[in-house]
Coordinates of N, CA and C in Angstrom, one line a residue:
M1 N -105.6 -40.1 30.5 CA -104.7 -38.9 30.1 C -105.0 -37.8 31.1
Y2 N -103.8 -37.2 31.7 CA -104.0 -36.1 32.6 C -104.4 -34.8 31.9
Q3 N -105.2 -34.1 32.5 CA -105.6 -32.8 31.9 C -105.7 -31.9 33.1
Y4 N -105.0 -30.7 33.0 CA -105.2 -29.6 34.1 C -105.3 -28.3 33.4
S5 N -106.0 -27.5 33.9 CA -106.0 -26.1 33.4 C -104.8 -25.2 33.9
L6 N -104.4 -24.3 33.2 CA -103.3 -23.5 33.6 C -103.4 -23.0 35.0
V7 N -104.6 -22.3 35.2 CA -104.9 -21.7 36.6 C -104.8 -22.8 37.7
L8 N -105.4 -24.0 37.5 CA -105.3 -25.0 38.4 C -104.0 -25.4 38.7
A9 N -103.2 -25.6 37.6 CA -101.8 -26.0 37.9 C -101.0 -24.8 38.6
L10 N -101.2 -23.7 38.4 CA -100.5 -22.6 39.1 C -100.8 -22.5 40.7
T11 N -102.2 -22.8 40.8 CA -102.6 -22.7 42.3 C -102.0 -23.9 43.1
D12 N -101.5 -24.9 42.4 CA -100.9 -26.1 43.1 C -99.7 -25.7 43.9
Y13 N -99.1 -24.5 43.5 CA -97.9 -24.0 44.4 C -98.3 -23.5 45.6
I14 N -99.5 -23.0 45.8 CA -99.9 -22.3 47.1 C -99.8 -23.3 48.3
P15 N -100.3 -24.5 48.2 CA -100.2 -25.4 49.3 C -98.8 -25.7 49.7
I16 N -97.9 -25.7 48.8 CA -96.5 -26.0 48.9 C -95.9 -24.9 49.9
I17 N -96.2 -23.6 49.5 CA -95.8 -22.6 50.4 C -96.4 -22.6 51.7
F18 N -97.7 -22.9 51.8 CA -98.2 -23.0 53.2 C -97.6 -24.1 54.1
S19 N -97.5 -25.3 53.4 CA -96.7 -26.4 54.2 C -95.4 -26.1 54.7
G20 N -94.7 -25.4 53.7 CA -93.2 -25.0 54.0 C -93.2 -24.0 55.2
L21 N -94.1 -23.0 55.1 CA -94.2 -22.1 56.1 C -94.7 -22.6 57.6
G22 N -95.6 -23.6 57.4 CA -96.0 -24.2 58.7 C -94.9 -24.9 59.4
L23 N -94.1 -25.7 58.6 CA -93.1 -26.5 59.2 C -91.8 -25.5 59.6
W24 N -91.7 -24.5 58.8 CA -90.7 -23.6 59.2 C -90.9 -22.9 60.5
F25 N -92.2 -22.5 60.7 CA -92.5 -21.9 62.0 C -92.5 -22.8 63.1
T26 N -92.9 -24.1 62.9 CA -92.8 -25.1 63.9 C -91.4 -25.3 64.3
A27 N -90.4 -25.4 63.3 CA -89.1 -25.4 63.7 C -88.5 -24.3 64.4
K28 N -89.1 -23.0 64.2 CA -88.7 -21.8 64.9 C -89.1 -22.0 66.3
A29 N -90.3 -22.6 66.5 CA -90.7 -22.8 67.9 C -89.8 -23.8 68.7
I30 N -89.4 -24.8 68.0 CA -88.5 -25.8 68.7 C -87.2 -25.2 68.9
E31 N -86.8 -24.3 68.0 CA -85.4 -23.7 68.0 C -85.1 -22.9 69.3
Q32 N -86.2 -22.5 70.0 CA -86.1 -21.7 71.2 C -85.5 -22.5 72.4
H33 N -85.6 -23.9 72.3 CA -84.9 -24.7 73.3 C -84.1 -25.8 72.8
E34 N -84.1 -26.0 71.5 CA -83.1 -27.1 70.9 C -82.9 -26.7 69.4
A35 N -81.8 -25.9 69.2 CA -81.3 -25.5 67.8 C -81.1 -26.6 67.0
S36 N -80.3 -27.6 67.3 CA -79.9 -28.7 66.4 C -81.1 -29.5 65.9
I37 N -82.1 -29.7 66.7 CA -83.3 -30.4 66.2 C -84.1 -29.6 65.3
A38 N -84.1 -28.3 65.5 CA -84.8 -27.3 64.5 C -84.1 -27.3 63.1
R39 N -82.8 -27.3 63.1 CA -82.0 -27.4 61.9 C -82.4 -28.6 61.1
L40 N -82.4 -29.7 61.9 CA -82.8 -31.1 61.2 C -84.3 -30.8 60.6
M41 N -85.2 -30.2 61.3 CA -86.5 -30.2 60.7 C -86.5 -29.2 59.5
R42 N -85.8 -28.2 59.5 CA -85.7 -27.3 58.3 C -85.1 -28.1 57.1
W43 N -84.1 -28.9 57.3 CA -83.5 -29.7 56.2 C -84.6 -30.7 55.6
A44 N -85.3 -31.2 56.6 CA -86.3 -32.2 56.2 C -87.4 -31.5 55.4
T45 N -87.8 -30.3 55.9 CA -88.8 -29.5 55.3 C -88.4 -29.2 53.8
L46 N -87.2 -29.0 53.6 CA -86.7 -28.7 52.3 C -87.0 -29.9 51.3
F47 N -86.9 -31.0 51.9 CA -87.2 -32.3 51.1 C -88.7 -32.3 50.7
L48 N -89.6 -32.0 51.6 CA -91.0 -31.8 51.4 C -91.3 -30.7 50.4
V49 N -90.6 -29.6 50.5 CA -90.9 -28.5 49.4 C -90.4 -29.0 48.0
M50 N -89.2 -29.6 48.0 CA -88.8 -30.1 46.8 C -89.8 -31.1 46.1
G51 N -90.3 -32.0 46.9 CA -91.2 -32.9 46.4 C -92.5 -32.3 45.8
G52 N -93.0 -31.3 46.7 CA -94.1 -30.6 46.1 C -93.9 -29.7 44.9
L53 N -92.8 -29.2 44.7 CA -92.4 -28.4 43.6 C -92.3 -29.2 42.3
C54 N -91.8 -30.6 42.6 CA -91.8 -31.4 41.4 C -93.2 -31.8 40.9
K55 N -94.1 -32.2 42.0 CA -95.5 -32.4 41.6 C -96.1 -31.2 40.8
A56 N -96.1 -30.1 41.4 CA -96.7 -28.8 40.9 C -96.1 -28.6 39.5
S57 N -94.8 -28.8 39.3 CA -94.2 -28.4 38.0 C -94.6 -29.5 36.9
W58 N -94.9 -30.7 37.4 CA -95.4 -31.8 36.5 C -96.7 -31.3 36.0
K59 N -97.7 -30.8 36.8 CA -98.9 -30.4 36.4 C -98.8 -29.2 35.5
L60 N -97.9 -28.3 35.8 CA -97.8 -27.0 35.0 C -97.3 -27.3 33.7
L61 N -96.4 -28.2 33.5 CA -95.9 -28.8 32.2 C -97.0 -29.3 31.3
I62 N -97.8 -30.1 31.9 CA -99.0 -30.8 31.2 C -99.9 -29.6 30.8
A63 N -100.3 -28.7 31.7 CA -101.3 -27.7 31.4 C -100.7 -26.7 30.3
S64 N -99.4 -26.4 30.4 CA -98.9 -25.3 29.5 C -98.4 -25.8 28.2
V65 N -97.6 -26.9 28.2 CA -97.1 -27.3 26.9 C -97.3 -28.8 26.6
D66 N -98.4 -29.4 27.3 CA -98.7 -30.8 27.1 C -97.6 -31.8 27.2
V67 N -96.7 -31.6 28.1 CA -95.6 -32.5 28.3 C -95.7 -33.2 29.5
N68 N -95.7 -34.6 29.5 CA -95.9 -35.4 30.7 C -94.5 -36.0 31.1
L69 N -93.9 -35.4 32.0 CA -92.7 -35.9 32.7 C -93.0 -36.7 33.9
I70 N -93.5 -37.9 33.8 CA -94.0 -38.7 34.9 C -93.0 -38.8 36.1
W71 N -91.8 -38.7 35.9 CA -90.8 -38.8 37.0 C -90.9 -37.7 38.0
L72 N -91.5 -36.6 37.5 CA -91.7 -35.4 38.3 C -92.9 -35.7 39.4
N73 N -93.8 -36.5 38.8 CA -95.0 -36.9 39.5 C -94.5 -37.9 40.7
H74 N -93.7 -38.8 40.3 CA -93.2 -39.9 41.1 C -92.3 -39.3 42.3
A75 N -91.6 -38.1 41.9 CA -90.5 -37.5 42.8 C -91.3 -37.1 44.0
L76 N -92.6 -36.8 44.0 CA -93.4 -36.2 45.2 C -93.1 -37.1 46.4
F77 N -93.5 -38.4 46.2 CA -93.3 -39.3 47.4 C -91.9 -39.7 47.7
M78 N -91.0 -39.7 46.7 CA -89.6 -40.0 46.8 C -88.9 -39.0 47.8
F79 N -89.5 -37.7 47.7 CA -88.9 -36.7 48.6 C -89.7 -36.6 49.9
M80 N -91.0 -36.7 49.8 CA -91.8 -36.5 51.0 C -91.7 -37.6 52.0
A81 N -91.6 -38.8 51.6 CA -91.5 -40.0 52.5 C -90.3 -39.9 53.5
P82 N -89.1 -39.7 53.0 CA -88.0 -39.5 54.0 C -88.0 -38.2 54.6
G83 N -88.5 -37.1 54.0 CA -88.6 -35.8 54.6 C -89.5 -35.8 55.8
F84 N -90.6 -36.4 55.7 CA -91.6 -36.4 56.8 C -91.1 -37.4 58.0
T85 N -90.4 -38.5 57.6 CA -89.8 -39.3 58.6 C -88.9 -38.5 59.6
F86 N -88.1 -37.7 59.0 CA -87.2 -36.9 59.9 C -87.9 -35.8 60.6
I87 N -88.9 -35.2 60.0 CA -89.7 -34.2 60.5 C -90.5 -34.8 61.8
A88 N -91.0 -36.0 61.7 CA -91.6 -36.7 62.7 C -90.7 -36.9 63.9
F89 N -89.4 -37.3 63.5 CA -88.4 -37.5 64.5 C -88.0 -36.3 65.2
A90 N -87.9 -35.2 64.4 CA -87.5 -33.9 65.1 C -88.7 -33.3 66.0
M91 N -89.8 -33.6 65.6 CA -91.0 -33.2 66.5 C -91.0 -34.0 67.7
W92 N -90.7 -35.3 67.7 CA -90.6 -36.1 68.9 C -89.5 -35.6 69.8
A93 N -88.3 -35.5 69.2 CA -87.1 -35.0 69.9 C -87.3 -33.7 70.5
G94 N -88.0 -32.7 69.8 CA -88.2 -31.4 70.4 C -89.2 -31.5 71.7
R95 N -90.2 -32.3 71.5 CA -91.1 -32.5 72.6 C -90.3 -33.2 73.9
R96 N -89.5 -34.1 73.5 CA -88.8 -34.8 74.6 C -87.7 -33.8 75.3
Q97 N -87.1 -33.0 74.5 CA -86.2 -32.0 75.1 C -87.0 -31.0 76.0
L98 N -88.2 -30.5 75.5 CA -89.0 -29.7 76.2 C -89.4 -30.3 77.6
A99 N -89.6 -31.7 77.6 CA -90.0 -32.3 78.9 C -88.8 -32.5 79.8
G100 N -87.5 -32.2 79.3 CA -86.3 -32.2 80.2 C -85.7 -33.7 80.1
K101 N -86.1 -34.5 79.0 CA -85.7 -35.9 78.9 C -84.4 -35.8 78.0
P102 N -83.4 -36.4 78.4 CA -82.2 -36.5 77.5 C -82.4 -37.3 76.2
L103 N -81.7 -36.8 75.3 CA -81.9 -37.4 73.9 C -80.5 -38.0 73.5
K104 N -80.4 -39.4 73.2 CA -79.3 -40.0 72.9 C -78.6 -39.5 71.6
A105 N -77.2 -39.5 71.7 CA -76.6 -38.9 70.5 C -76.8 -39.8 69.2
T106 N -77.3 -41.1 69.4 CA -77.4 -42.0 68.3 C -78.9 -42.1 67.9
A107 N -79.8 -41.2 68.5 CA -81.1 -41.3 68.2 C -81.6 -41.1 66.8
W108 N -80.7 -40.4 66.1 CA -81.0 -40.1 64.6 C -80.9 -41.3 63.8
R109 N -80.3 -42.5 64.2 CA -80.2 -43.7 63.5 C -81.6 -44.4 63.4
C110 N -82.5 -44.0 64.2 CA -83.9 -44.6 64.1 C -84.6 -44.1 62.8
P111 N -84.7 -42.8 62.5 CA -85.3 -42.5 61.3 C -84.5 -42.7 60.1
A112 N -83.1 -42.6 60.3 CA -82.2 -43.0 59.1 C -82.4 -44.4 58.7
S113 N -82.4 -45.3 59.7 CA -82.7 -46.7 59.4 C -84.0 -47.1 58.7
A114 N -85.0 -46.4 59.2 CA -86.4 -46.6 58.7 C -86.3 -46.1 57.2
T115 N -85.7 -45.0 57.0 CA -85.7 -44.4 55.6 C -85.0 -45.3 54.6
A116 N -83.9 -45.9 55.2 CA -83.1 -46.8 54.3 C -83.8 -48.0 54.0
L117 N -84.5 -48.5 55.0 CA -85.3 -49.8 54.8 C -86.5 -49.6 53.8
F118 N -87.2 -48.5 53.9 CA -88.3 -48.3 53.0 C -87.7 -48.0 51.6
A119 N -86.6 -47.3 51.5 CA -86.0 -46.9 50.2 C -85.6 -48.3 49.5
L120 N -85.0 -49.2 50.2 CA -84.5 -50.5 49.7 C -85.8 -51.3 49.3
L121 N -86.8 -51.3 50.0 CA -88.0 -52.1 49.7 C -88.6 -51.5 48.4
A122 N -88.7 -50.1 48.4 CA -89.3 -49.5 47.1 C -88.4 -49.7 45.9
V123 N -87.1 -49.6 46.1 CA -86.3 -49.8 44.9 C -86.4 -51.3 44.4
G124 N -86.4 -52.3 45.4 CA -86.6 -53.6 45.0 C -87.9 -54.0 44.4
A125 N -88.9 -53.4 44.9 CA -90.3 -53.5 44.2 C -90.3 -52.9 42.9
A126 N -89.7 -51.8 42.6 CA -89.7 -51.1 41.3 C -88.9 -52.0 40.3
I127 N -87.8 -52.6 40.7 CA -87.0 -53.4 39.9 C -87.7 -54.7 39.5
A128 N -88.3 -55.3 40.6 CA -88.9 -56.7 40.4 C -90.2 -56.5 39.5
Q129 N -91.0 -55.5 39.7 CA -92.2 -55.4 38.9 C -92.1 -54.6 37.6
D130 N -91.0 -53.9 37.4 CA -90.7 -53.2 36.2 C -91.9 -52.4 35.7
G131 N -92.2 -51.4 36.5 CA -93.4 -50.5 36.0 C -94.5 -50.7 36.9
G132 N -94.5 -51.6 37.9 CA -95.6 -51.8 38.8 C -95.7 -50.5 39.8
R133 N -96.7 -50.6 40.6 CA -97.0 -49.6 41.6 C -96.7 -50.0 43.1
T134 N -96.1 -51.2 43.3 CA -95.8 -51.4 44.8 C -94.9 -50.4 45.3
W135 N -93.9 -50.0 44.7 CA -93.0 -49.1 45.2 C -93.7 -47.8 45.9
F136 N -94.7 -47.4 45.1 CA -95.4 -46.2 45.5 C -96.2 -46.5 46.8
F137 N -96.8 -47.6 46.9 CA -97.5 -47.9 48.1 C -96.6 -48.1 49.4
I138 N -95.4 -48.5 49.1 CA -94.4 -48.7 50.2 C -94.0 -47.2 50.7
L139 N -93.8 -46.4 49.8 CA -93.5 -45.0 50.3 C -94.7 -44.3 50.9
L140 N -95.9 -44.6 50.3 CA -97.0 -44.1 50.8 C -97.3 -44.5 52.3
L141 N -96.9 -45.8 52.6 CA -97.2 -46.2 54.0 C -96.1 -45.6 54.9
Q142 N -94.9 -45.3 54.4 CA -93.9 -44.6 55.2 C -94.3 -43.2 55.5
L143 N -94.8 -42.6 54.4 CA -95.3 -41.1 54.6 C -96.5 -41.1 55.5
T144 N -97.4 -42.0 55.4 CA -98.6 -42.0 56.3 C -98.3 -42.1 57.7
V145 N -97.4 -43.1 58.0 CA -97.0 -43.4 59.4 C -96.4 -42.2 60.0
A146 N -95.4 -41.6 59.2 CA -94.7 -40.5 59.6 C -95.6 -39.3 59.9
N147 N -96.5 -39.1 59.1 CA -97.4 -38.0 59.2 C -98.3 -38.1 60.5
I148 N -98.7 -39.3 60.7 CA -99.5 -39.5 61.9 C -98.6 -39.3 63.2
L149 N -97.4 -39.8 63.2 CA -96.5 -39.5 64.3 C -96.2 -38.1 64.4
F150 N -95.9 -37.4 63.4 CA -95.8 -36.0 63.5 C -97.0 -35.2 64.1
T151 N -98.1 -35.5 63.7 CA -99.3 -34.9 64.2 C -99.4 -35.1 65.7
W152 N -99.3 -36.5 66.1 CA -99.4 -36.8 67.4 C -98.4 -35.9 68.3
H153 N -97.2 -35.9 68.0 CA -96.1 -35.2 68.8 C -96.4 -33.7 68.6
A154 N -96.8 -33.1 67.5 CA -96.9 -31.8 67.4 C -98.2 -31.3 68.2
T155 N -99.2 -32.1 68.3 CA -100.4 -31.8 69.1 C -100.0 -31.8 70.6
K156 N -99.3 -32.9 71.0 CA -98.8 -32.9 72.4 C -98.0 -31.8 72.8
Y157 N -97.0 -31.5 71.8 CA -96.1 -30.3 72.0 C -96.9 -29.0 72.3
S158 N -97.9 -28.9 71.4 CA -98.8 -27.6 71.5 C -99.4 -27.5 72.9
V159 N -99.9 -28.7 73.4 CA -100.6 -28.7 74.7 C -99.5 -28.4 75.8
M160 N -98.3 -29.0 75.6 CA -97.3 -28.6 76.6 C -97.0 -27.2 76.6
R161 N -97.1 -26.5 75.4 CA -96.8 -25.2 75.3 C -98.1 -24.3 75.5
Q162 N -99.2 -24.9 76.1 CA -100.4 -24.2 76.5 C -101.0 -23.5 75.2
N163 N -100.9 -24.2 74.0 CA -101.4 -23.5 72.8 C -102.3 -24.6 72.1
R164 N -103.6 -24.8 72.8 CA -104.4 -25.8 72.3 C -104.9 -25.6 70.9
L165 N -105.1 -24.3 70.5 CA -105.6 -24.0 69.2 C -104.6 -24.5 68.1
A166 N -103.3 -24.4 68.3 CA -102.3 -24.9 67.4 C -102.5 -26.4 67.3
G167 N -102.7 -27.1 68.5 CA -102.9 -28.5 68.4 C -104.1 -29.0 67.6
V168 N -105.2 -28.2 67.8 CA -106.4 -28.5 66.9 C -106.2 -28.3 65.4
L169 N -105.4 -27.4 65.1 CA -105.1 -27.1 63.7 C -104.1 -28.2 63.1
Y170 N -103.2 -28.7 64.0 CA -102.4 -29.8 63.5 C -103.2 -31.1 63.2
V171 N -104.2 -31.3 64.1 CA -105.2 -32.4 63.8 C -106.1 -32.2 62.6
L172 N -106.6 -31.0 62.3 CA -107.3 -30.6 61.2 C -106.4 -30.8 59.9
N173 N -105.1 -30.6 60.0 CA -104.3 -30.8 58.8 C -104.2 -32.2 58.5
I174 N -104.1 -33.1 59.4 CA -104.0 -34.5 59.0 C -105.4 -35.1 58.6
I175 N -106.4 -34.5 59.1 CA -107.8 -34.9 58.6 C -108.0 -34.6 57.1
G176 N -107.4 -33.4 56.8 CA -107.4 -32.9 55.4 C -106.5 -33.8 54.6
V177 N -105.4 -34.3 55.0 CA -104.6 -35.2 54.4 C -105.3 -36.5 54.0
F178 N -106.0 -37.1 54.9 CA -106.6 -38.2 54.7 C -107.8 -38.0 53.7
A179 N -108.5 -36.7 53.8 CA -109.4 -36.5 52.8 C -108.9 -36.4 51.3
M180 N -107.7 -35.9 51.2 CA -107.1 -35.8 49.9 C -106.8 -37.2 49.4
S181 N -106.4 -38.1 50.3 CA -106.1 -39.5 49.9 C -107.4 -40.1 49.4
G182 N -108.5 -39.8 50.1 CA -109.7 -40.3 49.6 C -110.1 -39.8 48.2
F183 N -109.9 -38.5 47.9 CA -110.1 -37.8 46.6 C -109.4 -38.6 45.6
A184 N -108.0 -38.9 45.8 CA -107.2 -39.5 44.8 C -107.8 -40.9 44.5
R185 N -108.4 -41.6 45.4 CA -108.9 -42.9 45.1 C -110.2 -42.9 44.2
V186 N -110.9 -41.7 44.3 CA -112.1 -41.6 43.5 C -111.8 -41.7 42.0
G187 N -110.6 -41.1 41.6 CA -110.2 -41.2 40.1 C -111.0 -40.2 39.3
D188 N -111.7 -39.3 39.8 CA -112.5 -38.3 39.0 C -111.6 -37.3 38.4
S189 N -111.5 -37.2 37.1 CA -110.5 -36.2 36.5 C -111.2 -35.0 36.0
S190 N -112.5 -34.8 36.4 CA -113.1 -33.5 36.0 C -112.5 -32.3 36.5
E191 N -112.7 -31.1 35.8 CA -112.1 -29.9 36.3 C -112.6 -29.5 37.7
A192 N -114.1 -29.6 37.8 CA -114.6 -29.3 39.1 C -114.2 -30.1 40.2
F193 N -114.0 -31.4 40.0 CA -113.5 -32.3 41.1 C -112.1 -32.0 41.5
Q194 N -111.3 -31.6 40.4 CA -109.8 -31.3 40.7 C -109.8 -29.9 41.5
W195 N -110.7 -29.0 41.2 CA -110.7 -27.8 42.0 C -111.1 -28.1 43.4
L196 N -112.0 -29.1 43.7 CA -112.4 -29.3 45.0 C -111.3 -30.0 45.8
A197 N -110.5 -30.8 45.1 CA -109.3 -31.3 45.7 C -108.2 -30.3 46.0
Q198 N -108.1 -29.4 45.1 CA -107.1 -28.3 45.2 C -107.4 -27.4 46.2
L199 N -108.7 -27.0 46.5 CA -109.1 -26.1 47.6 C -109.0 -26.8 48.9
T200 N -109.3 -28.1 48.9 CA -109.2 -28.9 50.1 C -107.7 -29.0 50.6
N201 N -106.8 -29.1 49.6 CA -105.4 -29.2 50.0 C -104.9 -27.9 50.4
T202 N -105.4 -26.7 49.7 CA -105.0 -25.4 50.2 C -105.3 -25.2 51.6
A203 N -106.6 -25.5 52.0 CA -107.1 -25.4 53.3 C -106.3 -26.2 54.3
T204 N -106.1 -27.4 53.8 CA -105.3 -28.3 54.7 C -103.9 -27.8 55.1
Q205 N -103.2 -27.4 54.1 CA -101.9 -26.9 54.4 C -101.9 -25.5 55.0
G206 N -103.0 -24.8 54.8 CA -103.2 -23.5 55.5 C -103.4 -23.6 56.9
S207 N -104.0 -24.8 57.4 CA -104.1 -25.1 58.9 C -102.8 -25.3 59.4
L208 N -101.9 -26.1 58.6 CA -100.6 -26.3 59.2 C -99.7 -25.1 59.2
A209 N -99.9 -24.2 58.2 CA -99.2 -22.9 58.4 C -99.6 -22.1 59.5
L210 N -100.9 -22.1 59.8 CA -101.4 -21.2 60.9 C -101.1 -21.9 62.2
A211 N -101.0 -23.2 62.3 CA -100.7 -23.8 63.6 C -99.2 -23.5 63.9
G212 N -98.3 -23.7 62.9 CA -97.0 -23.3 63.2 C -96.7 -21.9 63.5
W213 N -97.4 -21.0 62.9 CA -97.3 -19.6 63.3 C -97.8 -19.3 64.6
L214 N -98.8 -19.8 65.0 CA -99.5 -19.6 66.3 C -98.6 -20.1 67.4
L215 N -98.0 -21.3 67.2 CA -97.0 -21.9 68.2 C -95.8 -21.0 68.3
W216 N -95.2 -20.6 67.1 CA -94.1 -19.8 67.3 C -94.3 -18.4 67.9
K217 N -95.5 -17.9 67.5 CA -95.9 -16.5 68.0 C -96.0 -16.5 69.5
K218 N -96.7 -17.4 70.0 CA -96.9 -17.4 71.5 C -95.6 -17.7 72.2
Q219 N -94.8 -18.5 71.8 CA -93.5 -18.8 72.4 C -92.7 -17.5 72.2
H220 N -92.6 -16.9 71.0 CA -91.8 -15.7 70.9 C -92.2 -14.7 71.8
Q221 N -93.6 -14.5 72.0 CA -94.0 -13.4 72.8 C -93.7 -13.8 74.3
S222 N -93.8 -15.0 74.8 CA -93.5 -15.4 76.1 C -92.0 -15.2 76.3
S223 N -91.1 -15.5 75.4 CA -89.8 -15.3 75.5 C -89.4 -13.9 75.6
A224 N -90.0 -13.0 74.8 CA -89.8 -11.6 74.9 C -90.2 -11.0 76.2
M225 N -91.4 -11.5 76.8 CA -91.8 -11.0 78.1 C -90.8 -11.4 79.1
G226 N -90.3 -12.7 79.0 CA -89.5 -13.1 80.1 C -88.1 -12.3 80.0
T227 N -87.7 -12.0 78.8 CA -86.5 -11.2 78.7 C -86.7 -9.8 79.4
L228 N -87.8 -9.2 79.1 CA -88.1 -7.8 79.8 C -88.2 -7.9 81.2
A229 N -88.9 -9.0 81.7 CA -89.0 -9.2 83.2 C -87.6 -9.4 83.7
G230 N -86.7 -10.1 83.1 CA -85.4 -10.3 83.7 C -84.5 -9.0 83.7
K231 N -84.8 -8.1 82.8 CA -84.2 -6.8 82.8 C -84.9 -5.8 83.7
G232 N -86.0 -6.2 84.3 CA -86.7 -5.4 85.3 C -87.4 -4.2 84.6
I233 N -87.9 -4.4 83.4 CA -88.7 -3.5 82.6 C -90.1 -3.6 82.9

């Protein structure tokens, strides 16, 4: 039986805010040289935020009125897996554009095809097992691969932009993500352990928020200085 204190449930919204801000700032950084890719990342980020809100709201309902709408919990990966797939693609595309390499107009078919394939596999597993968990592991695999690819390209992008600190923070973010995965496998439902997992998640997403902000800030300052130099100021 799931048990969460009201305070613990409410603090679950903080990492959602951090992750949303981190990816929004990352998209702002990409926008300076590729607006269409930045728009794609923002839409994909919306999927992540929606998934996070579903999970946090599931906890809040349990903590406040003892109602377990399990589909809200399941919606986390249903939204995050395709969302992060497109975010990873956008990060790769942004890095490629920065390097001056052309991007094919049909490149979007790759993440779309991967998302469709994993969705079909997950739906098929859910129907075949009728309550089994294979569908969850299929989406978890998609999300994990996408997260690793995003981190790789975000780190390389940061280095290209001469912002190594942002790159380090992106790496710390995925280390925290894997730590959270380890916590989930422990299965400890005590309040103290849940707080440890919650604080770890907050720090993990906080590093993503700071990485995105640092990346955008440095590029924004460089752009502003370039504009002033062009005006002879």
